[in-house]
Short mmCIF file of C-alpha atoms in Angstrom, two decimals:
data_model
loop_
_atom_site.label_atom_id
_atom_site.label_comp_id
_atom_site.label_asym_id
_atom_site.label_seq_id
_atom_site.Cartn_x
_atom_site.Cartn_y
_atom_site.Cartn_z
CA MET Q 1 96.35 95.81 -210.59
CA GLU Q 2 99.78 97.32 -211.33
CA TYR Q 3 102.38 98.94 -209.17
CA ASP Q 4 105.99 99.84 -209.89
CA ILE Q 5 107.22 98.40 -206.59
CA VAL Q 6 105.40 95.80 -204.51
CA ILE Q 7 106.79 95.26 -201.02
CA ILE Q 8 105.91 92.01 -199.27
CA GLY Q 9 105.82 92.67 -195.53
CA GLY Q 10 105.00 95.86 -193.58
CA GLY Q 11 107.31 95.39 -190.63
CA PRO Q 12 110.48 97.47 -190.03
CA ALA Q 13 112.09 96.14 -193.23
CA GLY Q 14 109.17 96.75 -195.57
CA LEU Q 15 108.43 100.16 -194.04
CA ALA Q 16 112.01 101.44 -194.42
CA ALA Q 17 112.22 100.10 -197.99
CA ALA Q 18 108.89 101.73 -198.98
CA ILE Q 19 109.86 105.10 -197.54
CA GLU Q 20 113.29 105.07 -199.15
CA ALA Q 21 111.87 104.01 -202.53
CA LYS Q 22 109.48 106.92 -202.47
CA LYS Q 23 112.25 109.32 -201.43
CA ASN Q 24 114.21 108.06 -204.45
CA GLY Q 25 111.54 109.05 -206.94
CA VAL Q 26 109.01 106.20 -207.25
CA ASP Q 27 105.37 106.99 -206.36
CA SER Q 28 103.66 103.76 -207.40
CA ILE Q 29 104.38 101.60 -204.34
CA LEU Q 30 102.18 99.03 -202.59
CA VAL Q 31 103.01 97.38 -199.25
CA LEU Q 32 101.27 94.06 -198.49
CA GLU Q 33 100.98 93.12 -194.81
CA ARG Q 34 99.31 89.96 -193.48
CA ASP Q 35 98.60 91.27 -189.96
CA ARG Q 36 95.77 93.68 -189.04
CA GLU Q 37 98.24 96.59 -188.92
CA LEU Q 38 101.76 97.65 -189.96
CA GLY Q 39 104.75 97.29 -187.66
CA GLY Q 40 105.55 93.61 -187.93
CA ILE Q 41 107.22 91.93 -185.00
CA LEU Q 42 107.89 95.30 -183.34
CA GLN Q 43 104.29 95.52 -182.17
CA GLN Q 44 104.84 92.62 -179.77
CA CYS Q 45 108.35 93.77 -178.69
CA ILE Q 46 107.10 96.08 -175.97
CA HIS Q 47 110.55 96.20 -174.31
CA ASN Q 48 113.12 98.93 -175.06
CA GLY Q 49 116.53 98.91 -176.70
CA PHE Q 50 115.44 99.82 -180.22
CA GLY Q 51 116.71 102.83 -182.14
CA LEU Q 52 120.01 103.50 -180.37
CA HIS Q 53 121.79 103.82 -183.75
CA VAL Q 54 119.05 105.17 -186.02
CA PHE Q 55 117.42 107.67 -183.63
CA LYS Q 56 120.09 107.93 -180.91
CA GLU Q 57 117.24 107.21 -178.49
CA GLU Q 58 116.21 104.06 -176.65
CA LEU Q 59 112.74 103.22 -177.86
CA THR Q 60 110.33 100.35 -177.35
CA GLY Q 61 109.37 98.25 -180.39
CA PRO Q 62 105.96 99.91 -180.92
CA GLU Q 63 107.53 103.38 -180.63
CA TYR Q 64 110.15 102.52 -183.25
CA ALA Q 65 107.47 101.12 -185.57
CA GLN Q 66 105.24 104.17 -185.13
CA ARG Q 67 107.98 106.51 -186.38
CA PHE Q 68 108.05 104.64 -189.68
CA ILE Q 69 104.29 104.12 -189.87
CA ASP Q 70 103.75 107.83 -189.38
CA GLU Q 71 106.34 108.65 -192.04
CA LEU Q 72 104.78 106.16 -194.50
CA ASN Q 73 101.31 107.64 -193.93
CA GLY Q 74 102.69 111.14 -194.22
CA MET Q 75 104.11 110.23 -197.64
CA GLN Q 76 100.75 108.59 -198.55
CA ILE Q 77 102.29 105.29 -199.47
CA LYS Q 78 99.56 102.70 -200.12
CA TYR Q 79 99.31 99.50 -198.11
CA LEU Q 80 96.88 96.60 -197.76
CA PRO Q 81 96.65 95.04 -194.27
CA GLY Q 82 95.16 91.60 -193.64
CA THR Q 83 96.66 90.54 -196.97
CA THR Q 84 98.66 87.33 -197.41
CA VAL Q 85 100.92 86.79 -200.40
CA LEU Q 86 100.58 83.25 -201.76
CA HIS Q 87 103.22 83.21 -204.47
CA ILE Q 88 105.00 85.19 -207.13
CA ALA Q 89 104.21 84.00 -210.63
CA GLY Q 90 105.70 84.49 -214.06
CA ASP Q 91 107.22 87.89 -214.60
CA LYS Q 92 106.76 89.46 -211.18
CA VAL Q 93 103.01 88.96 -210.72
CA VAL Q 94 102.27 88.84 -207.01
CA HIS Q 95 99.28 86.62 -206.04
CA ALA Q 96 97.66 87.52 -202.76
CA VAL Q 97 94.39 87.23 -200.80
CA ASN Q 98 92.51 89.29 -198.25
CA GLY Q 99 89.06 89.29 -196.71
CA THR Q 100 87.71 92.38 -198.47
CA GLN Q 101 89.01 92.17 -202.02
CA GLY Q 102 89.37 88.41 -202.35
CA TYR Q 103 92.04 87.15 -204.77
CA LEU Q 104 94.50 89.69 -206.07
CA MET Q 105 97.03 89.51 -208.90
CA ILE Q 106 99.41 92.47 -208.86
CA GLN Q 107 101.84 93.15 -211.69
CA ALA Q 108 105.07 94.64 -210.33
CA LYS Q 109 108.16 96.04 -212.02
CA ALA Q 110 110.22 95.43 -208.91
CA ILE Q 111 109.55 93.41 -205.76
CA VAL Q 112 111.01 93.78 -202.30
CA LEU Q 113 110.88 90.68 -200.12
CA ALA Q 114 110.55 91.71 -196.44
CA MET Q 115 108.70 88.80 -194.84
CA GLY Q 116 110.87 88.41 -191.77
CA CYS Q 117 111.43 85.09 -190.06
CA ARG Q 118 109.71 82.24 -188.20
CA GLU Q 119 110.62 80.50 -184.96
CA ARG Q 120 111.93 76.95 -184.91
CA THR Q 121 109.19 74.75 -183.49
CA ALA Q 122 108.92 72.01 -180.86
CA GLY Q 123 108.36 69.46 -183.62
CA ALA Q 124 111.56 70.47 -185.35
CA ILE Q 125 113.72 69.72 -182.30
CA ALA Q 126 111.89 66.49 -181.37
CA ILE Q 127 111.91 66.71 -177.56
CA PRO Q 128 111.23 63.25 -176.12
CA GLY Q 129 108.12 62.73 -174.01
CA THR Q 130 104.46 63.54 -174.37
CA ARG Q 131 102.94 66.39 -176.36
CA PRO Q 132 100.56 68.15 -174.00
CA ALA Q 133 99.28 71.72 -174.24
CA GLY Q 134 101.58 74.32 -172.73
CA ILE Q 135 104.55 74.08 -175.10
CA LEU Q 136 104.91 77.30 -177.07
CA THR Q 137 107.64 79.12 -178.89
CA ALA Q 138 108.72 82.21 -176.92
CA GLY Q 139 107.61 84.58 -179.66
CA THR Q 140 104.12 83.06 -179.76
CA ALA Q 141 103.89 83.49 -176.00
CA GLN Q 142 105.10 87.06 -176.43
CA ARG Q 143 102.28 87.82 -178.86
CA TYR Q 144 99.66 86.19 -176.63
CA VAL Q 145 100.82 88.07 -173.55
CA ASN Q 146 101.63 91.46 -175.06
CA MET Q 147 99.01 91.88 -177.76
CA GLU Q 148 96.17 89.40 -177.31
CA GLY Q 149 96.03 89.61 -173.52
CA TYR Q 150 96.29 85.93 -172.57
CA ARG Q 151 97.93 84.48 -169.51
CA VAL Q 152 100.11 81.79 -170.99
CA GLY Q 153 101.17 79.85 -167.86
CA GLU Q 154 101.95 80.00 -164.17
CA ARG Q 155 105.13 77.92 -163.73
CA VAL Q 156 107.48 78.21 -166.67
CA VAL Q 157 110.69 76.58 -167.91
CA ILE Q 158 112.46 78.12 -170.87
CA LEU Q 159 114.66 76.27 -173.37
CA GLY Q 160 117.10 78.53 -175.18
CA SER Q 161 118.88 81.62 -173.90
CA GLY Q 162 118.67 83.74 -177.02
CA ASP Q 163 117.19 87.19 -176.54
CA ILE Q 164 113.58 86.11 -177.05
CA GLY Q 165 113.89 83.52 -174.31
CA LEU Q 166 115.54 85.98 -171.92
CA ILE Q 167 113.03 88.75 -172.63
CA MET Q 168 110.14 86.34 -172.03
CA ALA Q 169 111.73 85.12 -168.77
CA ARG Q 170 111.42 88.70 -167.52
CA ARG Q 171 107.99 89.31 -169.05
CA MET Q 172 106.42 86.22 -167.57
CA THR Q 173 107.87 87.05 -164.15
CA LEU Q 174 106.55 90.59 -164.28
CA GLU Q 175 103.10 89.25 -165.13
CA GLY Q 176 103.12 87.03 -162.04
CA ALA Q 177 104.37 83.71 -163.34
CA LYS Q 178 107.21 81.74 -161.74
CA VAL Q 179 110.04 81.21 -164.22
CA MET Q 180 111.95 78.31 -162.74
CA ALA Q 181 114.91 77.91 -165.08
CA VAL Q 182 116.42 78.71 -168.44
CA ALA Q 183 118.34 75.91 -170.14
CA GLU Q 184 120.83 76.56 -172.92
CA VAL Q 185 122.36 73.71 -174.90
CA LEU Q 186 125.49 75.65 -175.82
CA PRO Q 187 128.20 76.51 -173.29
CA PHE Q 188 127.42 80.18 -173.78
CA SER Q 189 124.30 82.30 -174.14
CA GLY Q 190 123.36 83.72 -177.53
CA GLY Q 191 121.62 86.69 -175.94
CA LEU Q 192 122.97 90.15 -175.12
CA THR Q 193 124.77 90.43 -171.78
CA ARG Q 194 122.38 93.23 -170.94
CA ASN Q 195 119.51 90.77 -171.10
CA ILE Q 196 121.29 88.18 -168.93
CA VAL Q 197 121.57 90.87 -166.26
CA GLN Q 198 118.18 92.55 -166.62
CA CYS Q 199 116.07 89.47 -167.37
CA LEU Q 200 117.66 86.67 -165.34
CA GLU Q 201 119.93 88.06 -162.64
CA ASP Q 202 117.45 90.78 -161.63
CA PHE Q 203 114.91 88.06 -160.83
CA ASP Q 204 117.25 85.29 -159.61
CA ILE Q 205 116.28 83.02 -162.49
CA PRO Q 206 118.94 80.33 -162.88
CA LEU Q 207 120.60 79.84 -166.26
CA PHE Q 208 121.95 76.33 -166.95
CA LEU Q 209 124.48 76.38 -169.79
CA SER Q 210 125.29 73.13 -171.60
CA HIS Q 211 121.88 71.85 -170.59
CA THR Q 212 118.81 70.87 -172.54
CA VAL Q 213 115.31 69.51 -172.01
CA ILE Q 214 115.39 65.73 -172.29
CA GLU Q 215 111.77 64.94 -171.53
CA VAL Q 216 108.34 66.52 -171.33
CA ARG Q 217 105.74 64.95 -169.03
CA GLY Q 218 102.02 65.57 -168.80
CA LYS Q 219 98.82 64.29 -170.36
CA ASN Q 220 96.60 67.21 -171.32
CA ARG Q 221 98.85 69.96 -170.01
CA VAL Q 222 102.56 70.06 -169.29
CA GLU Q 223 103.14 68.71 -165.75
CA ALA Q 224 106.91 68.55 -165.60
CA VAL Q 225 110.02 69.02 -167.67
CA VAL Q 226 113.33 67.18 -167.19
CA ILE Q 227 116.57 69.06 -167.82
CA ALA Q 228 120.01 67.47 -168.03
CA GLN Q 229 123.54 68.55 -168.71
CA VAL Q 230 124.97 67.65 -172.12
CA ASP Q 231 128.49 66.75 -173.21
CA ALA Q 232 130.43 68.18 -176.15
CA GLU Q 233 128.37 66.05 -178.55
CA ARG Q 234 125.17 67.36 -176.96
CA LYS Q 235 124.44 63.98 -175.44
CA PRO Q 236 122.75 64.04 -172.01
CA ILE Q 237 125.04 63.09 -169.15
CA PRO Q 238 123.43 60.46 -166.95
CA GLY Q 239 123.00 61.52 -163.32
CA THR Q 240 122.64 65.21 -164.05
CA GLU Q 241 118.86 65.18 -164.53
CA MET Q 242 116.75 67.82 -162.80
CA THR Q 243 112.95 67.63 -162.86
CA TYR Q 244 110.91 70.80 -162.68
CA GLU Q 245 107.20 70.64 -162.01
CA CYS Q 246 105.74 73.26 -164.28
CA ASP Q 247 102.83 73.90 -166.64
CA THR Q 248 104.56 75.73 -169.46
CA LEU Q 249 107.65 75.18 -171.62
CA LEU Q 250 108.73 78.10 -173.78
CA LEU Q 251 111.10 77.43 -176.66
CA SER Q 252 113.64 79.97 -177.93
CA VAL Q 253 115.59 77.65 -180.20
CA GLY Q 254 116.26 79.60 -183.34
CA LEU Q 255 114.80 81.87 -185.97
CA ILE Q 256 114.47 80.89 -189.62
CA PRO Q 257 114.04 83.39 -192.44
CA GLU Q 258 110.67 82.84 -194.07
CA ASN Q 259 111.32 82.31 -197.78
CA GLU Q 260 108.49 80.10 -199.06
CA VAL Q 261 107.28 82.96 -201.29
CA SER Q 262 110.85 83.80 -202.39
CA LYS Q 263 111.28 80.25 -203.68
CA THR Q 264 108.16 80.55 -205.84
CA ALA Q 265 109.94 83.39 -207.68
CA GLY Q 266 113.00 81.23 -208.32
CA VAL Q 267 115.17 83.28 -205.97
CA ARG Q 268 118.34 81.39 -204.99
CA ILE Q 269 118.64 80.76 -201.24
CA ASP Q 270 121.91 80.65 -199.26
CA GLU Q 271 121.84 77.46 -197.14
CA ARG Q 272 123.89 79.10 -194.39
CA THR Q 273 121.54 82.03 -193.81
CA GLY Q 274 118.29 80.48 -194.99
CA GLY Q 275 117.74 83.67 -196.97
CA PRO Q 276 118.22 84.92 -200.56
CA ILE Q 277 121.73 85.35 -201.94
CA VAL Q 278 122.02 89.11 -202.42
CA ASP Q 279 124.50 91.68 -203.62
CA GLU Q 280 125.36 94.84 -201.71
CA SER Q 281 122.31 96.65 -203.05
CA MET Q 282 120.15 93.79 -201.69
CA GLU Q 283 119.21 92.50 -205.17
CA SER Q 284 118.62 88.78 -205.28
CA SER Q 285 119.59 86.29 -207.98
CA VAL Q 286 116.43 87.33 -209.87
CA GLU Q 287 116.71 90.71 -211.57
CA GLY Q 288 114.36 93.28 -210.04
CA ILE Q 289 113.63 91.22 -206.90
CA PHE Q 290 115.24 92.66 -203.79
CA ALA Q 291 115.23 91.44 -200.19
CA CYS Q 292 115.89 93.02 -196.80
CA GLY Q 293 115.56 92.43 -193.09
CA ASN Q 294 115.20 89.13 -191.30
CA VAL Q 295 114.10 87.38 -194.50
CA VAL Q 296 117.74 87.71 -195.67
CA HIS Q 297 119.47 86.91 -192.38
CA VAL Q 298 118.34 87.15 -188.79
CA HIS Q 299 119.41 90.45 -187.23
CA ASP Q 300 120.16 91.34 -183.63
CA LEU Q 301 119.28 95.00 -183.90
CA VAL Q 302 116.38 96.52 -185.82
CA ASP Q 303 118.59 99.54 -186.55
CA PHE Q 304 120.63 97.39 -188.97
CA VAL Q 305 117.39 96.09 -190.52
CA THR Q 306 116.42 99.69 -191.23
CA GLN Q 307 119.77 100.55 -192.84
CA GLU Q 308 119.73 97.44 -194.99
CA SER Q 309 116.14 98.00 -196.03
CA ARG Q 310 116.81 101.58 -197.05
CA ARG Q 311 119.50 100.21 -199.38
CA ALA Q 312 116.99 97.77 -200.83
CA GLY Q 313 114.32 100.46 -201.28
CA MET Q 314 116.77 102.81 -203.01
CA ALA Q 315 118.02 100.01 -205.30
CA ALA Q 316 114.46 98.97 -206.18
CA ALA Q 317 113.64 102.60 -207.06
CA ARG Q 318 116.74 102.94 -209.24
CA TYR Q 319 115.93 99.68 -210.97
CA VAL Q 320 112.46 100.95 -211.85
CA LEU Q 321 113.63 104.38 -212.97
CA ASN Q 322 116.45 102.91 -215.10
CA ASN Q 323 113.91 100.60 -216.73
CA GLY Q 324 115.63 97.65 -215.16
CA HIS Q 325 119.07 96.39 -215.89
CA ARG Q 326 121.61 94.42 -213.90
CA ALA Q 327 125.00 96.15 -213.71
CA GLY Q 328 127.90 93.96 -214.84
CA GLU Q 329 130.52 92.09 -212.92
CA THR Q 330 130.20 90.60 -209.50
CA LEU Q 331 132.78 89.52 -206.97
CA GLU Q 332 131.81 86.38 -205.03
CA VAL Q 333 132.24 86.80 -201.28
CA LEU Q 334 133.61 83.67 -199.60
CA ALA Q 335 133.12 83.11 -195.87
CA LYS Q 336 136.09 81.07 -194.73
CA ASN Q 337 137.84 80.16 -191.49
CA GLY Q 338 135.71 81.04 -188.50
CA ILE Q 339 133.07 83.02 -190.45
CA SER Q 340 129.67 81.33 -190.72
CA TYR Q 341 128.23 83.63 -193.40
CA THR Q 342 128.43 87.07 -194.99
CA VAL Q 343 125.73 89.33 -196.34
CA PRO Q 344 126.10 90.32 -199.15
CA GLN Q 345 127.23 87.08 -200.75
CA ARG Q 346 128.11 89.01 -203.97
CA ILE Q 347 129.45 92.45 -204.66
CA ASN Q 348 128.71 94.46 -207.77
CA ILE Q 349 131.95 96.29 -208.37
CA ASN Q 350 130.47 98.54 -211.06
CA ASN Q 351 127.87 100.18 -208.85
CA GLU Q 352 128.70 103.84 -208.28
CA GLU Q 353 128.82 104.45 -204.55
CA GLY Q 354 132.19 104.55 -202.85
CA GLN Q 355 131.89 102.39 -199.77
CA LEU Q 356 130.04 99.23 -198.94
CA ASP Q 357 129.42 97.28 -195.75
CA VAL Q 358 129.86 93.53 -195.49
CA PHE Q 359 127.99 91.99 -192.54
CA PHE Q 360 129.06 88.67 -191.05
CA ARG Q 361 128.81 86.37 -188.05
CA VAL Q 362 131.59 84.36 -186.43
CA ARG Q 363 131.25 80.72 -185.39
CA LYS Q 364 132.48 81.08 -181.82
CA ILE Q 365 133.40 83.71 -179.26
CA TYR Q 366 136.65 85.64 -179.79
CA ILE Q 367 138.07 87.99 -177.13
CA GLN Q 368 140.55 89.51 -179.58
CA ALA Q 369 140.58 88.72 -183.29
CA LYS Q 370 141.88 89.80 -186.64
CA ILE Q 371 139.52 89.88 -189.60
CA LEU Q 372 141.41 89.13 -192.82
CA VAL Q 373 140.02 90.24 -196.15
CA HIS Q 374 141.78 89.14 -199.33
CA SER Q 375 140.93 88.91 -203.03
CA ASP Q 376 142.45 86.14 -205.13
CA GLY Q 377 145.64 86.18 -203.14
CA HIS Q 378 145.93 89.94 -202.62
CA MET Q 379 145.49 91.27 -199.08
CA VAL Q 380 142.76 93.88 -198.93
CA ARG Q 381 142.33 94.59 -195.26
CA GLU Q 382 143.30 93.40 -191.81
CA VAL Q 383 141.05 94.67 -189.02
CA LEU Q 384 141.50 94.09 -185.31
CA LYS Q 385 138.24 93.44 -183.51
CA LYS Q 386 137.56 93.05 -179.81
CA HIS Q 387 134.86 90.75 -178.57
CA LEU Q 388 133.25 88.93 -181.44
CA ALA Q 389 130.40 86.50 -180.74
CA PRO Q 390 127.98 84.47 -182.90
CA GLY Q 391 125.08 86.34 -181.31
CA GLU Q 392 126.41 89.75 -182.35
CA MET Q 393 126.46 90.51 -186.05
CA ALA Q 394 129.63 92.39 -187.07
CA HIS Q 395 130.54 94.32 -190.17
CA LEU Q 396 133.41 95.85 -192.07
CA THR Q 397 133.47 98.69 -194.55
CA LEU Q 398 135.24 98.27 -197.86
CA ASP Q 399 136.01 100.59 -200.70
CA ARG Q 400 134.53 99.60 -204.07
CA ALA Q 401 137.25 101.34 -206.13
CA GLU Q 402 139.93 99.43 -204.24
CA LEU Q 403 138.22 96.11 -204.96
CA LYS Q 404 137.72 96.99 -208.61
CA ASN Q 405 141.39 97.84 -209.00
CA LEU Q 406 142.42 94.45 -207.71
CA GLY Q 407 140.54 92.78 -210.54
CA GLY Q 408 139.77 89.63 -208.62
CA ARG Q 409 136.78 87.27 -208.95
CA THR Q 410 136.42 86.40 -205.28
CA LEU Q 411 136.67 88.16 -201.92
CA THR Q 412 137.56 85.99 -198.94
CA ILE Q 413 136.79 86.89 -195.34
CA GLU Q 414 138.15 84.95 -192.40
CA VAL Q 415 138.96 85.43 -188.75
CA GLU Q 416 142.08 84.67 -186.78
CA GLU Q 417 142.40 84.52 -183.02
CA VAL Q 418 144.84 87.03 -181.52
CA HIS Q 419 146.70 85.88 -178.44
CA HIS Q 420 148.72 88.13 -176.21
CA GLY Q 421 152.33 87.00 -175.91
CA MET I 1 136.33 93.30 -144.88
CA ALA I 2 135.43 95.95 -147.47
CA LYS I 3 132.14 95.38 -149.28
CA GLN I 4 132.74 94.08 -152.76
CA HIS I 5 130.50 93.57 -155.77
CA ASP I 6 131.20 91.65 -158.96
CA ILE I 7 129.00 92.73 -161.82
CA VAL I 8 128.99 92.76 -165.61
CA CYS I 9 128.74 96.18 -167.20
CA ILE I 10 125.91 96.45 -169.73
CA VAL I 11 126.58 99.91 -171.18
CA CYS I 12 128.15 98.53 -174.41
CA PRO I 13 128.47 95.06 -175.95
CA THR I 14 132.01 94.51 -174.52
CA GLY I 15 130.58 93.58 -171.14
CA CYS I 16 133.58 94.36 -168.88
CA ARG I 17 133.63 92.41 -165.65
CA LEU I 18 133.61 95.10 -162.94
CA LYS I 19 134.90 94.67 -159.41
CA ILE I 20 133.49 97.37 -157.14
CA THR I 21 134.91 97.81 -153.67
CA GLU I 22 133.76 100.20 -150.98
CA THR I 23 136.58 102.45 -149.79
CA PRO I 24 137.05 103.68 -146.16
CA ASN I 25 135.85 107.23 -146.96
CA ASN I 26 132.47 105.95 -148.28
CA GLY I 27 133.74 106.07 -151.86
CA TRP I 28 133.95 103.29 -154.42
CA LEU I 29 136.91 101.73 -156.21
CA ILE I 30 136.00 100.42 -159.66
CA GLU I 31 138.27 97.92 -161.35
CA GLY I 32 137.86 96.12 -164.67
CA ASN I 33 136.20 98.92 -166.58
CA THR I 34 137.76 100.18 -169.81
CA CYS I 35 135.88 103.44 -170.06
CA ARG I 36 134.30 106.24 -168.05
CA ARG I 37 130.73 105.13 -168.74
CA GLY I 38 131.49 101.76 -167.20
CA GLU I 39 132.77 103.43 -164.04
CA GLU I 40 129.59 105.48 -163.77
CA TYR I 41 127.39 102.45 -164.42
CA GLY I 42 129.24 100.42 -161.77
CA ILE I 43 128.75 103.03 -159.09
CA LYS I 44 125.11 103.55 -159.97
CA GLU I 45 124.39 99.85 -160.03
CA VAL I 46 125.68 99.29 -156.49
CA THR I 47 124.33 102.50 -154.92
CA ASN I 48 121.05 103.19 -156.71
CA PRO I 49 120.23 100.63 -159.35
CA THR I 50 117.41 101.74 -161.65
CA ARG I 51 115.48 100.13 -164.47
CA VAL I 52 113.08 101.29 -167.17
CA LEU I 53 109.97 99.12 -166.77
CA THR I 54 108.01 98.11 -169.88
CA ALA I 55 104.66 96.33 -169.60
CA THR I 56 101.10 96.36 -170.87
CA VAL I 57 97.77 97.56 -169.47
CA ARG I 58 94.30 96.41 -170.38
CA ILE I 59 92.57 98.55 -173.02
CA GLU I 60 88.92 98.50 -174.07
CA GLY I 61 87.50 99.67 -177.35
CA ALA I 62 90.64 99.10 -179.42
CA HIS I 63 91.58 96.39 -181.90
CA LEU I 64 93.82 94.66 -179.34
CA ARG I 65 93.28 93.94 -175.64
CA CYS I 66 96.64 95.28 -174.48
CA LEU I 67 98.25 98.72 -174.63
CA PRO I 68 102.04 98.72 -174.24
CA VAL I 69 103.37 101.17 -171.65
CA LYS I 70 106.68 102.13 -170.09
CA THR I 71 108.02 104.21 -167.22
CA LYS I 72 109.16 107.45 -168.85
CA GLU I 73 112.53 107.16 -167.09
CA ALA I 74 114.28 104.48 -165.07
CA ILE I 75 112.80 103.87 -161.64
CA PRO I 76 114.50 102.38 -158.56
CA LYS I 77 114.97 98.67 -159.21
CA GLU I 78 113.42 97.71 -155.87
CA LYS I 79 110.12 99.32 -156.84
CA VAL I 80 109.70 97.40 -160.10
CA LEU I 81 107.42 94.65 -158.76
CA ASP I 82 105.28 97.10 -156.81
CA VAL I 83 104.83 99.27 -159.90
CA MET I 84 103.87 96.12 -161.85
CA ALA I 85 101.21 95.34 -159.27
CA LEU I 86 99.72 98.80 -159.88
CA ILE I 87 99.97 98.47 -163.64
CA ARG I 88 98.06 95.19 -163.55
CA GLN I 89 95.07 96.96 -162.02
CA VAL I 90 94.69 99.54 -164.77
CA THR I 91 92.18 99.48 -167.60
CA VAL I 92 92.13 102.35 -170.11
CA GLN I 93 89.71 103.28 -172.87
CA ALA I 94 90.66 103.83 -176.50
CA PRO I 95 91.61 106.15 -178.16
CA VAL I 96 95.08 106.60 -176.72
CA GLU I 97 98.07 108.48 -178.14
CA ALA I 98 101.74 107.48 -177.68
CA GLY I 99 103.02 109.46 -174.71
CA ASP I 100 99.66 109.70 -172.93
CA ILE I 101 100.13 109.43 -169.17
CA ILE I 102 98.60 106.23 -167.84
CA ILE I 103 99.76 106.52 -164.23
CA ALA I 104 101.21 109.86 -163.12
CA ASP I 105 104.08 109.99 -160.62
CA VAL I 106 103.96 106.25 -159.99
CA LEU I 107 104.56 105.32 -156.34
CA GLY I 108 105.97 108.76 -155.62
CA THR I 109 108.95 108.33 -157.93
CA GLY I 110 108.14 111.50 -159.86
CA ILE I 111 108.11 109.35 -163.00
CA ASP I 112 105.03 108.73 -165.17
CA VAL I 113 103.97 105.51 -166.82
CA VAL I 114 103.12 106.40 -170.42
CA ALA I 115 101.63 104.68 -173.49
CA THR I 116 104.14 103.67 -176.13
CA ARG I 117 101.81 103.54 -179.10
CA ARG I 118 98.69 105.02 -180.55
CA MET I 119 95.58 102.90 -180.37
CA SER I 120 92.42 104.21 -182.05
CA SER I 121 88.92 103.26 -181.04
#
């Protein structure tokens, strides 16, 4: 089996990449999706808030997915559902399995990695206590409730105030469960303010910042959960314990890009993001292998996944049509003071297009800040930004010609707090 | 003592802290907003708060057991739990198209509950 472009993952990233690759002149495209249908994580995100940038409308996850699924089908792009990719071998041979065709080996000219991310598990955070049934990651509970039709629990405590935890606090309440508390180990919530209001305040669900779960009790099923306040070193403070009798503990404690397959192809991974190191066209360290979406870095808005994935799809198409070559020099992007990471990690200064976007996250909350961009000692840009937070990916737009003229080897991005005098 | 509300605006990521005070002529004084949209949100939120409700209904004959639905527009916030109680009683049959009306004019709001995806049989 041979295809010019093989796309691993048929969620919002894979769909946008496939459509854009076809629009850029490549017909031989195959999308591999492990679930029964396309759409990825969007099919379980039945809440709204998607598409404000891309469609200027507020859509639910399934509605956003359907726009792209319809477009893909309209363009007759081929896909195989129920198909799991095992590894990428040798020179871009994708090994996969499904229930109808068995074992597949697909020779690709270019590959787009769009596998998304996984949730951090209970085991990974080692909560003391017993290990009864009733402890689930919030996303798993979301799939059970929204797609498979299961009632996950009656009395719920949630650990983690990221958006998935907040959304599930509301969802469980609407389906008749009692959500007793949300505990967040940090002194601030990682979720959107909109969700704090509409998921917690609307239902009088208390949020305990600087708190964590210190014990799970229960033999066959969760019977109670103990929450305590933590100090600056995240150590529980004695005397602050609160015990909640409940039957379910939902965990919303982090998302991790899923790169097991990427590693089999020898793609270099950035430790800070957990995803492939990419340049601004989303090409990885392996020529002809591109990556986009949550597999590169976890996004807050699917709209940015779509934009990023269109870049990857276009670049994959150009790579195939140009018979593959890696354009020359790259500038290494350094994330310094206050910046936890940037995507891209490298910039190809010889690529034609005029402007490029650098996406980044800050390490803490800033009310007013200055983003400083410099290249080997030369100042490139100083941008004032209001309200930066780790939970809200930010970006700046740079001009490629300007960077090329500076002739540097590195580009440094850092943030400075701005205080009013 | 004039009635006062402290809320966080959710119109954009800034999240201005709004202070909303009732004025003697039945008007509202909004403080803390940095734009017009925030002022409008503040007044709406204290006089007639509304929410778009998203949920699922049972579906038979499709590849999944749940069909995601939403209220086509925002409904009064105080009706959300009653509308949920109605939604939990509904079972539909596949096939369904996105936009199909699942409950028309729910609880007299003039707003329909519609399907948000296609599900074939």
